[in-house]
Short mmCIF file of C-alpha atoms and ligand atoms in Angstrom, two decimals:
data_model
loop_
_atom_site.label_atom_id
_atom_site.label_comp_id
_atom_site.label_asym_id
_atom_site.label_seq_id
_atom_site.Cartn_x
_atom_site.Cartn_y
_atom_site.Cartn_z
CA MET A 1 0.07 0.05 -0.04
CA ASN A 2 1.35 3.26 -1.19
CA VAL A 3 -0.70 6.01 0.41
CA THR A 4 -1.10 8.98 -1.99
CA ASP A 5 -3.59 11.03 0.00
CA ALA A 6 -5.18 10.91 3.47
CA THR A 7 -7.95 13.18 4.63
CA PHE A 8 -10.33 13.45 7.55
CA ALA A 9 -13.78 12.44 6.47
CA GLY A 10 -16.01 12.95 9.37
CA SER A 11 -16.82 11.69 12.96
CA VAL A 12 -19.86 9.47 13.57
CA ALA A 13 -21.67 9.25 16.72
CA ASP A 14 -24.80 7.27 15.71
CA TRP A 15 -25.61 4.48 13.22
CA ASP A 16 -27.72 6.67 10.95
CA ALA A 17 -24.78 8.93 10.34
CA LEU A 18 -22.53 6.29 9.08
CA PRO A 19 -21.19 7.10 5.51
CA ALA A 20 -23.18 5.85 2.59
CA GLY A 21 -21.54 4.76 -0.61
CA ASP A 22 -19.47 1.71 -1.28
CA LEU A 23 -15.89 2.46 -0.13
CA PRO A 24 -14.58 -0.62 1.88
CA GLU A 25 -13.46 -0.03 5.51
CA ALA A 26 -10.91 -1.14 7.94
CA VAL A 27 -11.20 -0.35 11.64
CA PHE A 28 -8.90 -0.10 14.58
CA VAL A 29 -10.22 -1.19 17.96
CA GLY A 30 -8.45 -1.74 21.22
CA ARG A 31 -8.18 -0.41 24.81
CA SER A 32 -7.66 3.44 25.44
CA ASN A 33 -4.23 4.67 25.04
CA VAL A 34 -2.98 1.48 23.20
CA GLY A 35 -1.98 3.71 20.08
CA LYS A 36 -4.76 3.35 17.50
CA SER A 37 -4.69 6.84 16.44
CA THR A 38 -0.93 7.08 16.29
CA LEU A 39 -0.68 3.89 14.26
CA LEU A 40 -3.39 5.25 11.82
CA ASN A 41 -1.22 8.43 11.33
CA ALA A 42 1.78 6.28 10.90
CA LEU A 43 0.21 4.18 8.13
CA ALA A 44 -1.23 7.18 6.46
CA GLY A 45 2.09 8.67 6.72
CA GLN A 46 0.62 12.01 8.36
CA GLU A 47 1.39 12.95 11.79
CA GLY A 48 -1.52 14.88 13.39
CA LEU A 49 -4.26 13.44 11.08
CA ALA A 50 -5.91 11.60 13.67
CA TYR A 51 -5.63 13.28 17.35
CA THR A 52 -3.45 11.51 19.80
CA SER A 53 -2.73 11.91 23.41
CA GLY A 54 -1.02 10.44 26.50
CA THR A 55 -4.42 10.91 28.21
CA PRO A 56 -6.71 8.03 27.67
CA GLY A 57 -9.99 8.65 26.02
CA ARG A 58 -8.89 11.09 23.33
CA THR A 59 -10.97 9.47 20.54
CA ARG A 60 -14.77 9.61 21.29
CA THR A 61 -16.44 8.91 18.04
CA LEU A 62 -15.86 6.73 15.02
CA ASN A 63 -13.67 8.73 12.86
CA PHE A 64 -13.35 8.11 9.24
CA PHE A 65 -10.36 8.80 7.10
CA HIS A 66 -10.34 8.73 3.46
CA ILE A 67 -7.18 6.89 2.00
CA GLU A 68 -6.08 6.93 -1.53
CA ARG A 69 -3.41 4.36 -2.26
CA GLY A 70 -2.31 4.02 -5.87
CA ARG A 71 -3.57 0.70 -7.38
CA GLY A 72 -5.72 -0.68 -4.49
CA GLY A 73 -8.24 2.01 -4.94
CA PRO A 74 -9.67 4.25 -2.16
CA PHE A 75 -10.93 3.00 1.30
CA HIS A 76 -11.90 4.27 4.76
CA LEU A 77 -9.78 3.73 7.72
CA VAL A 78 -11.70 4.14 10.89
CA ASP A 79 -10.48 4.98 14.34
CA ALA A 80 -12.59 3.92 17.14
CA PRO A 81 -13.06 5.16 20.83
CA GLY A 82 -10.89 3.31 23.33
CA LEU A 83 -12.41 0.32 25.14
CA GLY A 84 -12.46 0.28 28.76
CA TYR A 85 -11.92 3.82 29.35
CA ALA A 86 -13.80 4.63 32.53
CA LYS A 87 -13.62 8.44 32.80
CA ALA A 88 -16.05 9.37 30.15
CA PRO A 89 -19.58 10.13 31.38
CA GLY A 90 -21.49 6.87 31.76
CA GLN A 91 -24.17 7.60 29.27
CA GLU A 92 -21.74 8.79 26.63
CA ARG A 93 -19.65 5.77 27.06
CA GLU A 94 -22.49 3.45 26.66
CA CYS A 95 -23.58 5.19 23.52
CA TRP A 96 -20.37 4.66 21.84
CA GLN A 97 -19.71 1.18 22.98
CA HIS A 98 -23.28 0.22 21.52
CA LEU A 99 -22.43 2.00 18.30
CA LEU A 100 -19.10 0.12 18.08
CA ALA A 101 -20.58 -3.27 18.72
CA ARG A 102 -23.36 -2.71 16.23
CA TYR A 103 -20.72 -1.43 13.73
CA LEU A 104 -18.46 -4.58 14.14
CA ALA A 105 -21.55 -7.01 13.80
CA GLU A 106 -23.52 -5.31 11.12
CA ARG A 107 -21.57 -2.85 9.02
CA ALA A 108 -21.52 -4.07 5.34
CA PRO A 109 -18.45 -2.29 4.03
CA LEU A 110 -16.29 -3.41 6.90
CA ARG A 111 -13.49 -5.72 5.58
CA LEU A 112 -10.84 -5.90 8.34
CA VAL A 113 -10.91 -5.55 12.17
CA MET A 114 -7.47 -4.61 13.52
CA HIS A 115 -7.42 -5.22 17.20
CA LEU A 116 -4.44 -3.29 18.97
CA MET A 117 -2.87 -4.58 22.07
CA ASP A 118 -0.15 -3.31 24.04
CA SER A 119 2.81 -5.68 23.41
CA ARG A 120 4.00 -5.11 27.04
CA HIS A 121 1.02 -6.58 28.70
CA GLU A 122 -1.08 -9.70 28.68
CA PRO A 123 -4.45 -9.13 27.06
CA GLN A 124 -6.85 -7.41 29.54
CA PRO A 125 -10.46 -8.12 30.26
CA ALA A 126 -11.61 -5.49 27.59
CA ASP A 127 -9.30 -7.44 25.09
CA ARG A 128 -11.02 -10.81 25.99
CA ASP A 129 -14.32 -9.14 25.42
CA VAL A 130 -13.10 -8.27 21.91
CA PHE A 131 -12.08 -11.91 21.33
CA HIS A 132 -15.34 -13.32 22.37
CA PHE A 133 -17.37 -10.79 20.51
CA LEU A 134 -15.18 -11.29 17.28
CA GLY A 135 -15.05 -15.03 17.63
CA GLY A 136 -18.56 -15.36 16.16
CA GLN A 137 -18.17 -12.66 13.53
CA ARG A 138 -17.74 -12.80 9.91
CA VAL A 139 -15.16 -9.96 9.44
CA PRO A 140 -11.40 -10.91 9.01
CA TYR A 141 -9.31 -10.04 12.16
CA LEU A 142 -5.85 -9.03 12.74
CA ALA A 143 -4.16 -8.81 16.09
CA VAL A 144 -1.74 -6.00 16.12
CA LEU A 145 0.74 -5.58 19.05
CA THR A 146 1.74 -1.94 19.66
CA LYS A 147 4.75 -0.07 21.23
CA ALA A 148 7.23 -2.89 20.39
CA ASP A 149 10.09 -0.15 20.84
CA LYS A 150 9.49 -0.48 24.44
CA LEU A 151 10.49 -4.22 24.49
CA ASN A 152 13.90 -5.86 24.95
CA GLN A 153 15.02 -8.65 22.75
CA SER A 154 13.77 -11.45 25.07
CA GLU A 155 10.43 -9.75 25.65
CA ARG A 156 10.07 -9.31 21.85
CA ALA A 157 10.55 -13.02 21.41
CA THR A 158 7.83 -14.07 23.82
CA THR A 159 5.12 -11.48 23.24
CA ALA A 160 3.91 -12.48 19.92
CA ARG A 161 3.98 -16.16 20.89
CA ARG A 162 1.92 -15.52 23.94
CA ALA A 163 -0.59 -13.42 22.00
CA LYS A 164 -0.91 -16.34 19.61
CA GLU A 165 -1.59 -18.68 22.47
CA VAL A 166 -4.26 -16.56 24.05
CA LEU A 167 -5.98 -16.20 20.72
CA LEU A 168 -6.15 -19.86 20.20
CA GLU A 169 -7.40 -20.22 23.66
CA ALA A 170 -10.24 -17.95 22.65
CA GLN A 171 -10.66 -20.03 19.45
CA LEU A 172 -9.56 -17.16 17.17
CA GLU A 173 -7.03 -18.09 14.78
CA ALA A 174 -5.59 -14.85 13.62
CA PRO A 175 -2.23 -13.42 12.36
CA VAL A 176 -0.32 -11.46 14.94
CA VAL A 177 1.91 -8.46 13.85
CA LEU A 178 4.40 -6.79 16.05
CA THR A 179 4.49 -3.08 15.48
CA SER A 180 6.09 0.29 16.60
CA ALA A 181 4.48 3.50 15.13
CA SER A 182 7.52 5.55 16.38
CA GLU A 183 10.07 3.16 14.85
CA GLY A 184 8.08 2.23 11.80
CA GLU A 185 8.28 -1.48 12.72
CA GLY A 186 5.51 -3.71 11.27
CA LEU A 187 3.88 -1.12 9.13
CA THR A 188 4.77 -2.78 5.71
CA GLU A 189 3.04 -6.00 7.15
CA VAL A 190 -0.08 -4.06 8.25
CA ARG A 191 -0.04 -2.37 4.84
CA ALA A 192 0.17 -5.75 3.18
CA TRP A 193 -2.92 -6.95 5.20
CA LEU A 194 -4.83 -3.90 4.20
CA ASP A 195 -4.12 -4.33 0.62
CA GLU A 196 -5.14 -7.93 0.91
CA MET A 197 -8.30 -7.70 2.71
CA VAL A 198 -9.58 -4.16 2.00
CA ARG A 199 -10.84 -4.06 -1.74
N1 LIG B 201 6.69 4.39 22.41
C1 LIG B 201 5.52 4.33 21.76
N2 LIG B 201 4.45 5.12 22.11
C2 LIG B 201 3.49 5.03 21.32
C3 LIG B 201 3.33 4.28 20.21
N3 LIG B 201 2.24 4.45 19.67
C4 LIG B 201 1.47 5.31 20.46
N4 LIG B 201 2.12 5.68 21.53
C5 LIG B 201 1.90 6.59 22.55
O1 LIG B 201 0.80 6.07 23.24
C6 LIG B 201 -0.07 7.33 23.66
C7 LIG B 201 -1.59 6.96 23.20
O2 LIG B 201 -1.62 6.92 21.83
P1 LIG B 201 -2.87 7.17 20.97
O3 LIG B 201 -2.72 6.79 19.61
O4 LIG B 201 -3.66 8.35 21.33
O5 LIG B 201 -3.88 5.93 21.52
P2 LIG B 201 -5.33 5.69 21.24
O6 LIG B 201 -5.51 4.13 21.20
O7 LIG B 201 -5.87 6.17 20.01
O8 LIG B 201 -6.08 6.17 22.53
P3 LIG B 201 -7.69 6.56 22.70
O9 LIG B 201 -8.06 7.54 21.63
O10 LIG B 201 -7.74 7.10 23.99
O11 LIG B 201 -8.49 5.26 22.72
C8 LIG B 201 0.50 8.50 23.05
O12 LIG B 201 1.26 9.07 24.08
C9 LIG B 201 1.37 7.94 22.01
O13 LIG B 201 2.54 8.81 21.76
C10 LIG B 201 4.45 3.48 19.84
O14 LIG B 201 4.50 2.84 18.88
N5 LIG B 201 5.52 3.60 20.71
MG1 LIG B 202 -7.44 7.63 19.75
#
């Protein structure tokens, strides 16, 4: 995937506001602060496209980005609110979690779910919820381990293997990619998955 243009295409807070049209979509899900917006920017090659922050809960709507990539044709990359973020007002949080669940289950143009997990930690309860939710779904799934730059050599060796084990326990057979948005690690692999699945 060779991104030639990436632009913000709108924020969506309820189902009826989802974009019409036939562009395929790929979504980032994962716990708050895991690095979803940062990875989106790295893939798009545009820092500051999606807002990032060290404070969890930065992204509060489904944010759509229009991506142009040479031969593969345009698609939408979708940045989702962080799971398990407890500080937002209860009602607001419930609304977006409901929207996200429905989006993952029913959204016709959705071609790929990228589930981001922090490479330094075991999958958390919110991640396990994602496994269970997605286990029964039709949409291809990619496990993306983030912030690999924070790991030493031996941690690197074990983390992807451990993630595979946990996925298998949850009966999800999925590719696992180790990434670092800051070092550019794994981006080529994620781009290859996007090219293969999102068309
Ligand atoms: N070291 C390192 N830090 C990263 C990496 N990716 C993201 N971060 C940092 O992690 C923090 C959270 O990043 P975001 O991209 O805003 O996380 P998010 O998953 O979008 O968070 P929410 O919008 O709250 O759900 C920021 O301080 C980033 O700079 C990475 O690859 N390496
Ligand atoms: Mg974000």
